[in-house]
Each structure stands twice: as C-alpha cells, then as structure tokens.
C-alpha cells in the first residue's frame, strides 16, 4: 500500500511538472507584455488571442542612459527655442530700421528686449537631473526595453488578426510593463 501511494504521488508530480513545462512557455517578459497588451487603461482584461511571433533580447536602460536622454531632449528643445527667439529678434531689428513711425519702433524695441531676456535666460539654463539620479551609480538599471512582434485578434476591427511590432518598456526585473510604443521607421 505504501508503494502504491508513492507511485501515485510520483505520477502526480510528473503530471504537474509536465503541465508546468507545457504551459511555462511564457517567460516573465512575455507574460508582462501579454498582460499589458490585453488590459486597457481602466484595468479591464480582454482576450485578444495574443500570440508572440518574435521577441528581441531585453536591453537595460540605466541611470546613465536616462541622464543622456534627458540631456539630449533638453538641449534639442533649448536649441529650437533659441533659434525661434533669435529669429524674432532679427525680424524686429530689421523692421525697426524700415519703419518711420515711433509707435511701431517702440513696439519692435519692446519685443526685442522681451525676446532678448528669454534668450539670456535660455543661455543660462541647464538640464535638471532628478535628485534620485544624483546619488545613484550610472550603471544602475532602471528599466528594460524589449522589441516584440506579435499578433492579436482585435474585436473592434471585425475580429481580424493583426501583426504588430512595438517597443515595450518594462521595470528593471522585467515582470511589469510600463508602456509601449510603435517601432520607429528608419
């Protein structure tokens, strides 16, 4: 009786292991992505018959990467704003010499002065790094990025199967998805 009980337990363990091996095809990244894609902003889950076609290798996003991105975005916007305000100054300076009406010349001068204050302020501005980044190592992993090609059946599109390629941003552990965005075309 003891052998029979042990054989039954062994058989049950084999069945459980086979079940988990068969169902365990999803790694933590895929599970996080599947859940994210099939859950709307209100938290309602919809079975979209998600199928992973291809999943790229997750890449780490570090504190250093994040600082570089923040700096690049800041410097790009700063350059664009400087170009705009310097252009306004040049236009009003050119107009001042052409117009003989004092009222218009005063308007142009006030505009030039105001725009110059903005330019001076922009020239002194620098990127603001979040306080948490200042004491963290540049190699600290903040998140992970994964590119995936997948298919879903969209009930709003007449139940047609769609193939989509997107970039997903997951937490540092890779088990929770923060956002998704379409692939950028090169």
JSON list of N, CA and C in Angstrom, two decimals, residues 29-94:
[
{"chain": "A", "resi": 29, "resn": "UNK", "atom": "N", "xyz": [9.09, 38.23, -19.21]},
{"chain": "A", "resi": 29, "resn": "UNK", "atom": "CA", "xyz": [8.93, 39.35, -20.12]},
{"chain": "A", "resi": 29, "resn": "UNK", "atom": "C", "xyz": [7.66, 39.20, -20.95]},
{"chain": "A", "resi": 30, "resn": "UNK", "atom": "N", "xyz": [7.51, 38.02, -21.52]},
{"chain": "A", "resi": 30, "resn": "UNK", "atom": "CA", "xyz": [6.34, 37.76, -22.36]},
{"chain": "A", "resi": 30, "resn": "UNK", "atom": "C", "xyz": [5.06, 37.88, -21.55]},
{"chain": "A", "resi": 31, "resn": "UNK", "atom": "N", "xyz": [5.05, 37.34, -20.34]},
{"chain": "A", "resi": 31, "resn": "UNK", "atom": "CA", "xyz": [3.85, 37.43, -19.50]},
{"chain": "A", "resi": 31, "resn": "UNK", "atom": "C", "xyz": [3.49, 38.88, -19.22]},
{"chain": "A", "resi": 32, "resn": "UNK", "atom": "N", "xyz": [4.48, 39.69, -18.88]},
{"chain": "A", "resi": 32, "resn": "UNK", "atom": "CA", "xyz": [4.23, 41.11, -18.59]},
{"chain": "A", "resi": 32, "resn": "UNK", "atom": "C", "xyz": [3.66, 41.82, -19.83]},
{"chain": "A", "resi": 33, "resn": "UNK", "atom": "N", "xyz": [4.20, 41.50, -20.99]},
{"chain": "A", "resi": 33, "resn": "UNK", "atom": "CA", "xyz": [3.75, 42.12, -22.24]},
{"chain": "A", "resi": 33, "resn": "UNK", "atom": "C", "xyz": [2.35, 41.66, -22.60]},
{"chain": "A", "resi": 34, "resn": "UNK", "atom": "N", "xyz": [2.09, 40.36, -22.48]},
{"chain": "A", "resi": 34, "resn": "UNK", "atom": "CA", "xyz": [0.77, 39.81, -22.79]},
{"chain": "A", "resi": 34, "resn": "UNK", "atom": "C", "xyz": [-0.29, 40.47, -21.90]},
{"chain": "A", "resi": 35, "resn": "UNK", "atom": "N", "xyz": [-0.01, 40.54, -20.61]},
{"chain": "A", "resi": 35, "resn": "UNK", "atom": "CA", "xyz": [-0.96, 41.17, -19.68]},
{"chain": "A", "resi": 35, "resn": "UNK", "atom": "C", "xyz": [-1.18, 42.64, -20.02]},
{"chain": "A", "resi": 36, "resn": "UNK", "atom": "N", "xyz": [-0.11, 43.35, -20.35]},
{"chain": "A", "resi": 36, "resn": "UNK", "atom": "CA", "xyz": [-0.20, 44.78, -20.65]},
{"chain": "A", "resi": 36, "resn": "UNK", "atom": "C", "xyz": [-1.02, 45.03, -21.91]},
{"chain": "A", "resi": 37, "resn": "UNK", "atom": "N", "xyz": [-0.77, 44.25, -22.96]},
{"chain": "A", "resi": 37, "resn": "UNK", "atom": "CA", "xyz": [-1.48, 44.44, -24.23]},
{"chain": "A", "resi": 37, "resn": "UNK", "atom": "C", "xyz": [-2.97, 44.14, -24.08]},
{"chain": "A", "resi": 38, "resn": "UNK", "atom": "N", "xyz": [-3.30, 43.17, -23.27]},
{"chain": "A", "resi": 38, "resn": "UNK", "atom": "CA", "xyz": [-4.69, 42.73, -23.17]},
{"chain": "A", "resi": 38, "resn": "UNK", "atom": "C", "xyz": [-5.47, 43.42, -22.04]},
{"chain": "A", "resi": 39, "resn": "UNK", "atom": "N", "xyz": [-4.84, 44.36, -21.35]},
{"chain": "A", "resi": 39, "resn": "UNK", "atom": "CA", "xyz": [-5.52, 45.09, -20.28]},
{"chain": "A", "resi": 39, "resn": "UNK", "atom": "C", "xyz": [-5.61, 46.56, -20.66]},
{"chain": "A", "resi": 40, "resn": "UNK", "atom": "N", "xyz": [-6.83, 47.11, -20.64]},
{"chain": "A", "resi": 40, "resn": "UNK", "atom": "CA", "xyz": [-6.99, 48.52, -21.02]},
{"chain": "A", "resi": 40, "resn": "UNK", "atom": "C", "xyz": [-6.65, 49.44, -19.85]},
{"chain": "A", "resi": 41, "resn": "UNK", "atom": "N", "xyz": [-6.76, 50.74, -20.07]},
{"chain": "A", "resi": 41, "resn": "UNK", "atom": "CA", "xyz": [-6.37, 51.73, -19.06]},
{"chain": "A", "resi": 41, "resn": "UNK", "atom": "C", "xyz": [-7.24, 51.67, -17.81]},
{"chain": "A", "resi": 42, "resn": "UNK", "atom": "N", "xyz": [-8.44, 51.12, -17.93]},
{"chain": "A", "resi": 42, "resn": "UNK", "atom": "CA", "xyz": [-9.32, 51.00, -16.77]},
{"chain": "A", "resi": 42, "resn": "UNK", "atom": "C", "xyz": [-9.10, 49.71, -16.00]},
{"chain": "A", "resi": 43, "resn": "UNK", "atom": "N", "xyz": [-8.17, 48.86, -16.51]},
{"chain": "A", "resi": 43, "resn": "UNK", "atom": "CA", "xyz": [-7.87, 47.61, -15.83]},
{"chain": "A", "resi": 43, "resn": "UNK", "atom": "C", "xyz": [-8.71, 46.44, -16.30]},
{"chain": "A", "resi": 44, "resn": "UNK", "atom": "N", "xyz": [-9.47, 46.62, -17.37]},
{"chain": "A", "resi": 44, "resn": "UNK", "atom": "CA", "xyz": [-10.30, 45.55, -17.90]},
{"chain": "A", "resi": 44, "resn": "UNK", "atom": "C", "xyz": [-9.48, 44.67, -18.84]},
{"chain": "A", "resi": 45, "resn": "UNK", "atom": "N", "xyz": [-9.46, 43.37, -18.55]},
{"chain": "A", "resi": 45, "resn": "UNK", "atom": "CA", "xyz": [-8.70, 42.43, -19.35]},
{"chain": "A", "resi": 45, "resn": "UNK", "atom": "C", "xyz": [-9.60, 41.88, -20.46]},
{"chain": "A", "resi": 46, "resn": "UNK", "atom": "N", "xyz": [-9.09, 41.83, -21.70]},
{"chain": "A", "resi": 46, "resn": "UNK", "atom": "CA", "xyz": [-9.82, 41.28, -22.84]},
{"chain": "A", "resi": 46, "resn": "UNK", "atom": "C", "xyz": [-8.93, 40.26, -23.54]},
{"chain": "A", "resi": 47, "resn": "UNK", "atom": "N", "xyz": [-9.48, 39.09, -23.80]},
{"chain": "A", "resi": 47, "resn": "UNK", "atom": "CA", "xyz": [-8.71, 38.06, -24.51]},
{"chain": "A", "resi": 47, "resn": "UNK", "atom": "C", "xyz": [-8.61, 38.44, -25.98]},
{"chain": "A", "resi": 48, "resn": "UNK", "atom": "N", "xyz": [-7.42, 38.87, -26.38]},
{"chain": "A", "resi": 48, "resn": "UNK", "atom": "CA", "xyz": [-7.18, 39.27, -27.76]},
{"chain": "A", "resi": 48, "resn": "UNK", "atom": "C", "xyz": [-6.46, 38.16, -28.54]},
{"chain": "A", "resi": 49, "resn": "UNK", "atom": "N", "xyz": [-6.44, 36.96, -27.97]},
{"chain": "A", "resi": 49, "resn": "UNK", "atom": "CA", "xyz": [-5.77, 35.81, -28.60]},
{"chain": "A", "resi": 49, "resn": "UNK", "atom": "C", "xyz": [-4.34, 36.18, -28.99]},
{"chain": "A", "resi": 50, "resn": "UNK", "atom": "N", "xyz": [-3.62, 36.77, -28.03]},
{"chain": "A", "resi": 50, "resn": "UNK", "atom": "CA", "xyz": [-2.25, 37.23, -28.20]},
{"chain": "A", "resi": 50, "resn": "UNK", "atom": "C", "xyz": [-1.34, 36.07, -28.56]},
{"chain": "A", "resi": 51, "resn": "UNK", "atom": "N", "xyz": [-0.52, 36.27, -29.59]},
{"chain": "A", "resi": 51, "resn": "UNK", "atom": "CA", "xyz": [0.49, 35.28, -29.97]},
{"chain": "A", "resi": 51, "resn": "UNK", "atom": "C", "xyz": [1.81, 36.01, -30.20]},
{"chain": "A", "resi": 52, "resn": "UNK", "atom": "N", "xyz": [2.84, 35.60, -29.47]},
{"chain": "A", "resi": 52, "resn": "UNK", "atom": "CA", "xyz": [4.16, 36.19, -29.64]},
{"chain": "A", "resi": 52, "resn": "UNK", "atom": "C", "xyz": [4.78, 35.57, -30.89]},
{"chain": "A", "resi": 53, "resn": "UNK", "atom": "N", "xyz": [5.17, 36.40, -31.84]},
{"chain": "A", "resi": 53, "resn": "UNK", "atom": "CA", "xyz": [5.81, 35.94, -33.06]},
{"chain": "A", "resi": 53, "resn": "UNK", "atom": "C", "xyz": [7.33, 35.98, -32.90]},
{"chain": "A", "resi": 54, "resn": "UNK", "atom": "N", "xyz": [7.79, 37.11, -32.39]},
{"chain": "A", "resi": 54, "resn": "UNK", "atom": "CA", "xyz": [9.24, 37.29, -32.22]},
{"chain": "A", "resi": 54, "resn": "UNK", "atom": "C", "xyz": [9.47, 38.28, -31.09]},
{"chain": "A", "resi": 55, "resn": "UNK", "atom": "N", "xyz": [10.41, 37.94, -30.21]},
{"chain": "A", "resi": 55, "resn": "UNK", "atom": "CA", "xyz": [10.74, 38.84, -29.11]},
{"chain": "A", "resi": 55, "resn": "UNK", "atom": "C", "xyz": [12.24, 39.05, -29.10]},
{"chain": "A", "resi": 56, "resn": "UNK", "atom": "N", "xyz": [12.64, 40.32, -29.18]},
{"chain": "A", "resi": 56, "resn": "UNK", "atom": "CA", "xyz": [14.06, 40.66, -29.15]},
{"chain": "A", "resi": 56, "resn": "UNK", "atom": "C", "xyz": [14.63, 40.45, -27.76]},
{"chain": "A", "resi": 57, "resn": "UNK", "atom": "N", "xyz": [15.94, 40.56, -27.68]},
{"chain": "A", "resi": 57, "resn": "UNK", "atom": "CA", "xyz": [16.62, 40.41, -26.40]},
{"chain": "A", "resi": 57, "resn": "UNK", "atom": "C", "xyz": [16.41, 41.68, -25.59]},
{"chain": "A", "resi": 58, "resn": "UNK", "atom": "N", "xyz": [15.99, 41.56, -24.33]},
{"chain": "A", "resi": 58, "resn": "UNK", "atom": "CA", "xyz": [15.80, 42.75, -23.49]},
{"chain": "A", "resi": 58, "resn": "UNK", "atom": "C", "xyz": [17.13, 43.50, -23.31]},
{"chain": "A", "resi": 59, "resn": "UNK", "atom": "N", "xyz": [17.06, 44.82, -23.40]},
{"chain": "A", "resi": 59, "resn": "UNK", "atom": "CA", "xyz": [18.24, 45.65, -23.16]},
{"chain": "A", "resi": 59, "resn": "UNK", "atom": "C", "xyz": [17.97, 46.54, -21.95]},
{"chain": "A", "resi": 60, "resn": "UNK", "atom": "N", "xyz": [19.00, 46.74, -21.16]},
{"chain": "A", "resi": 60, "resn": "UNK", "atom": "CA", "xyz": [18.86, 47.53, -19.94]},
{"chain": "A", "resi": 60, "resn": "UNK", "atom": "C", "xyz": [18.87, 49.02, -20.25]},
{"chain": "A", "resi": 61, "resn": "UNK", "atom": "N", "xyz": [18.07, 49.75, -19.48]},
{"chain": "A", "resi": 61, "resn": "UNK", "atom": "CA", "xyz": [18.10, 51.21, -19.50]},
{"chain": "A", "resi": 61, "resn": "UNK", "atom": "C", "xyz": [18.63, 51.62, -18.14]},
{"chain": "A", "resi": 62, "resn": "UNK", "atom": "N", "xyz": [19.79, 52.26, -18.12]},
{"chain": "A", "resi": 62, "resn": "UNK", "atom": "CA", "xyz": [20.46, 52.60, -16.87]},
{"chain": "A", "resi": 62, "resn": "UNK", "atom": "C", "xyz": [20.24, 54.07, -16.50]},
{"chain": "A", "resi": 63, "resn": "UNK", "atom": "N", "xyz": [20.70, 54.42, -15.32]},
{"chain": "A", "resi": 63, "resn": "UNK", "atom": "CA", "xyz": [20.66, 55.81, -14.88]},
{"chain": "A", "resi": 63, "resn": "UNK", "atom": "C", "xyz": [21.43, 56.67, -15.89]},
{"chain": "A", "resi": 64, "resn": "UNK", "atom": "N", "xyz": [22.59, 56.18, -16.33]},
{"chain": "A", "resi": 64, "resn": "UNK", "atom": "CA", "xyz": [23.39, 56.92, -17.31]},
{"chain": "A", "resi": 64, "resn": "UNK", "atom": "C", "xyz": [22.64, 57.13, -18.61]},
{"chain": "A", "resi": 65, "resn": "UNK", "atom": "N", "xyz": [21.94, 56.09, -19.08]},
{"chain": "A", "resi": 65, "resn": "UNK", "atom": "CA", "xyz": [21.13, 56.20, -20.30]},
{"chain": "A", "resi": 65, "resn": "UNK", "atom": "C", "xyz": [20.04, 57.25, -20.11]},
{"chain": "A", "resi": 66, "resn": "UNK", "atom": "N", "xyz": [19.39, 57.20, -18.97]},
{"chain": "A", "resi": 66, "resn": "UNK", "atom": "CA", "xyz": [18.29, 58.12, -18.69]},
{"chain": "A", "resi": 66, "resn": "UNK", "atom": "C", "xyz": [18.79, 59.56, -18.64]},
{"chain": "A", "resi": 67, "resn": "UNK", "atom": "N", "xyz": [19.93, 59.78, -18.01]},
{"chain": "A", "resi": 67, "resn": "UNK", "atom": "CA", "xyz": [20.50, 61.13, -17.95]},
{"chain": "A", "resi": 67, "resn": "UNK", "atom": "C", "xyz": [20.85, 61.61, -19.36]},
{"chain": "A", "resi": 68, "resn": "UNK", "atom": "N", "xyz": [21.40, 60.72, -20.17]},
{"chain": "A", "resi": 68, "resn": "UNK", "atom": "CA", "xyz": [21.74, 61.08, -21.55]},
{"chain": "A", "resi": 68, "resn": "UNK", "atom": "C", "xyz": [20.49, 61.46, -22.34]},
{"chain": "A", "resi": 69, "resn": "UNK", "atom": "N", "xyz": [19.41, 60.73, -22.16]},
{"chain": "A", "resi": 69, "resn": "UNK", "atom": "CA", "xyz": [18.15, 61.02, -22.86]},
{"chain": "A", "resi": 69, "resn": "UNK", "atom": "C", "xyz": [17.59, 62.36, -22.39]},
{"chain": "A", "resi": 70, "resn": "UNK", "atom": "N", "xyz": [17.56, 62.58, -21.07]},
{"chain": "A", "resi": 70, "resn": "UNK", "atom": "CA", "xyz": [17.06, 63.85, -20.53]},
{"chain": "A", "resi": 70, "resn": "UNK", "atom": "C", "xyz": [17.87, 65.02, -21.07]},
{"chain": "A", "resi": 71, "resn": "UNK", "atom": "N", "xyz": [19.20, 64.85, -21.10]},
{"chain": "A", "resi": 71, "resn": "UNK", "atom": "CA", "xyz": [20.08, 65.92, -21.59]},
{"chain": "A", "resi": 71, "resn": "UNK", "atom": "C", "xyz": [19.85, 66.19, -23.06]},
{"chain": "A", "resi": 72, "resn": "UNK", "atom": "N", "xyz": [19.73, 65.14, -23.86]},
{"chain": "A", "resi": 72, "resn": "UNK", "atom": "CA", "xyz": [19.52, 65.31, -25.30]},
{"chain": "A", "resi": 72, "resn": "UNK", "atom": "C", "xyz": [18.20, 66.02, -25.59]},
{"chain": "A", "resi": 73, "resn": "UNK", "atom": "N", "xyz": [17.13, 65.60, -24.90]},
{"chain": "A", "resi": 73, "resn": "UNK", "atom": "CA", "xyz": [15.82, 66.22, -25.10]},
{"chain": "A", "resi": 73, "resn": "UNK", "atom": "C", "xyz": [15.88, 67.69, -24.69]},
{"chain": "A", "resi": 74, "resn": "UNK", "atom": "N", "xyz": [16.51, 67.98, -23.55]},
{"chain": "A", "resi": 74, "resn": "UNK", "atom": "CA", "xyz": [16.62, 69.35, -23.08]},
{"chain": "A", "resi": 74, "resn": "UNK", "atom": "C", "xyz": [17.41, 70.21, -24.07]},
{"chain": "A", "resi": 75, "resn": "UNK", "atom": "N", "xyz": [18.57, 69.73, -24.50]},
{"chain": "A", "resi": 75, "resn": "UNK", "atom": "CA", "xyz": [19.42, 70.51, -25.40]},
{"chain": "A", "resi": 75, "resn": "UNK", "atom": "C", "xyz": [18.74, 70.73, -26.76]},
{"chain": "A", "resi": 76, "resn": "UNK", "atom": "N", "xyz": [18.01, 69.75, -27.25]},
{"chain": "A", "resi": 76, "resn": "UNK", "atom": "CA", "xyz": [17.29, 69.88, -28.52]},
{"chain": "A", "resi": 76, "resn": "UNK", "atom": "C", "xyz": [16.23, 70.96, -28.42]},
{"chain": "A", "resi": 77, "resn": "UNK", "atom": "N", "xyz": [15.44, 70.92, -27.34]},
{"chain": "A", "resi": 77, "resn": "UNK", "atom": "CA", "xyz": [14.39, 71.93, -27.14]},
{"chain": "A", "resi": 77, "resn": "UNK", "atom": "C", "xyz": [15.00, 73.31, -26.93]},
{"chain": "A", "resi": 78, "resn": "UNK", "atom": "N", "xyz": [16.08, 73.37, -26.17]},
{"chain": "A", "resi": 78, "resn": "UNK", "atom": "CA", "xyz": [16.75, 74.65, -25.93]},
{"chain": "A", "resi": 78, "resn": "UNK", "atom": "C", "xyz": [17.24, 75.27, -27.25]},
{"chain": "A", "resi": 79, "resn": "UNK", "atom": "N", "xyz": [17.86, 74.46, -28.10]},
{"chain": "A", "resi": 79, "resn": "UNK", "atom": "CA", "xyz": [18.36, 74.95, -29.39]},
{"chain": "A", "resi": 79, "resn": "UNK", "atom": "C", "xyz": [17.21, 75.44, -30.26]},
{"chain": "A", "resi": 80, "resn": "UNK", "atom": "N", "xyz": [16.12, 74.71, -30.27]},
{"chain": "A", "resi": 80, "resn": "UNK", "atom": "CA", "xyz": [14.95, 75.10, -31.07]},
{"chain": "A", "resi": 80, "resn": "UNK", "atom": "C", "xyz": [14.36, 76.41, -30.56]},
{"chain": "A", "resi": 81, "resn": "UNK", "atom": "N", "xyz": [14.25, 76.54, -29.24]},
{"chain": "A", "resi": 81, "resn": "UNK", "atom": "CA", "xyz": [13.71, 77.77, -28.64]},
{"chain": "A", "resi": 81, "resn": "UNK", "atom": "C", "xyz": [14.64, 78.95, -28.91]},
{"chain": "A", "resi": 82, "resn": "UNK", "atom": "N", "xyz": [15.95, 78.76, -28.77]},
{"chain": "A", "resi": 82, "resn": "UNK", "atom": "CA", "xyz": [16.92, 79.83, -29.05]},
{"chain": "A", "resi": 82, "resn": "UNK", "atom": "C", "xyz": [16.81, 80.30, -30.50]},
{"chain": "A", "resi": 83, "resn": "UNK", "atom": "N", "xyz": [16.68, 79.34, -31.40]},
{"chain": "A", "resi": 83, "resn": "UNK", "atom": "CA", "xyz": [16.54, 79.69, -32.82]},
{"chain": "A", "resi": 83, "resn": "UNK", "atom": "C", "xyz": [15.29, 80.54, -33.04]},
{"chain": "A", "resi": 84, "resn": "UNK", "atom": "N", "xyz": [14.19, 80.14, -32.42]},
{"chain": "A", "resi": 84, "resn": "UNK", "atom": "CA", "xyz": [12.93, 80.87, -32.57]},
{"chain": "A", "resi": 84, "resn": "UNK", "atom": "C", "xyz": [13.07, 82.31, -32.06]},
{"chain": "A", "resi": 85, "resn": "UNK", "atom": "N", "xyz": [13.55, 82.48, -30.83]},
{"chain": "A", "resi": 85, "resn": "UNK", "atom": "CA", "xyz": [13.63, 83.83, -30.24]},
{"chain": "A", "resi": 85, "resn": "UNK", "atom": "C", "xyz": [14.68, 84.69, -30.94]},
{"chain": "A", "resi": 86, "resn": "UNK", "atom": "N", "xyz": [15.79, 84.12, -31.35]},
{"chain": "A", "resi": 86, "resn": "UNK", "atom": "CA", "xyz": [16.79, 84.89, -32.10]},
{"chain": "A", "resi": 86, "resn": "UNK", "atom": "C", "xyz": [16.24, 85.33, -33.46]},
{"chain": "A", "resi": 87, "resn": "UNK", "atom": "N", "xyz": [15.43, 84.49, -34.07]},
{"chain": "A", "resi": 87, "resn": "UNK", "atom": "CA", "xyz": [14.79, 84.84, -35.35]},
{"chain": "A", "resi": 87, "resn": "UNK", "atom": "C", "xyz": [13.83, 86.02, -35.14]},
{"chain": "A", "resi": 88, "resn": "UNK", "atom": "N", "xyz": [13.05, 85.98, -34.05]},
{"chain": "A", "resi": 88, "resn": "UNK", "atom": "CA", "xyz": [12.12, 87.09, -33.76]},
{"chain": "A", "resi": 88, "resn": "UNK", "atom": "C", "xyz": [12.90, 88.39, -33.55]},
{"chain": "A", "resi": 89, "resn": "UNK", "atom": "N", "xyz": [14.02, 88.31, -32.82]},
{"chain": "A", "resi": 89, "resn": "UNK", "atom": "CA", "xyz": [14.85, 89.50, -32.59]},
{"chain": "A", "resi": 89, "resn": "UNK", "atom": "C", "xyz": [15.36, 90.04, -33.92]},
{"chain": "A", "resi": 90, "resn": "UNK", "atom": "N", "xyz": [15.84, 89.17, -34.79]},
{"chain": "A", "resi": 90, "resn": "UNK", "atom": "CA", "xyz": [16.37, 89.60, -36.09]},
{"chain": "A", "resi": 90, "resn": "UNK", "atom": "C", "xyz": [15.27, 90.23, -36.95]},
{"chain": "A", "resi": 91, "resn": "UNK", "atom": "N", "xyz": [14.08, 89.64, -36.95]},
{"chain": "A", "resi": 91, "resn": "UNK", "atom": "CA", "xyz": [12.98, 90.19, -37.74]},
{"chain": "A", "resi": 91, "resn": "UNK", "atom": "C", "xyz": [12.58, 91.58, -37.24]},
{"chain": "A", "resi": 92, "resn": "UNK", "atom": "N", "xyz": [12.47, 91.74, -35.92]},
{"chain": "A", "resi": 92, "resn": "UNK", "atom": "CA", "xyz": [12.05, 93.03, -35.38]},
{"chain": "A", "resi": 92, "resn": "UNK", "atom": "C", "xyz": [13.14, 94.08, -35.50]},
{"chain": "A", "resi": 93, "resn": "UNK", "atom": "N", "xyz": [14.39, 93.66, -35.43]},
{"chain": "A", "resi": 93, "resn": "UNK", "atom": "CA", "xyz": [15.50, 94.59, -35.63]},
{"chain": "A", "resi": 93, "resn": "UNK", "atom": "C", "xyz": [15.49, 95.10, -37.07]},
{"chain": "A", "resi": 94, "resn": "UNK", "atom": "N", "xyz": [15.27, 94.21, -38.01]},
{"chain": "A", "resi": 94, "resn": "UNK", "atom": "CA", "xyz": [15.20, 94.61, -39.43]},
{"chain": "A", "resi": 94, "resn": "UNK", "atom": "C", "xyz": [14.00, 95.52, -39.67]}
]
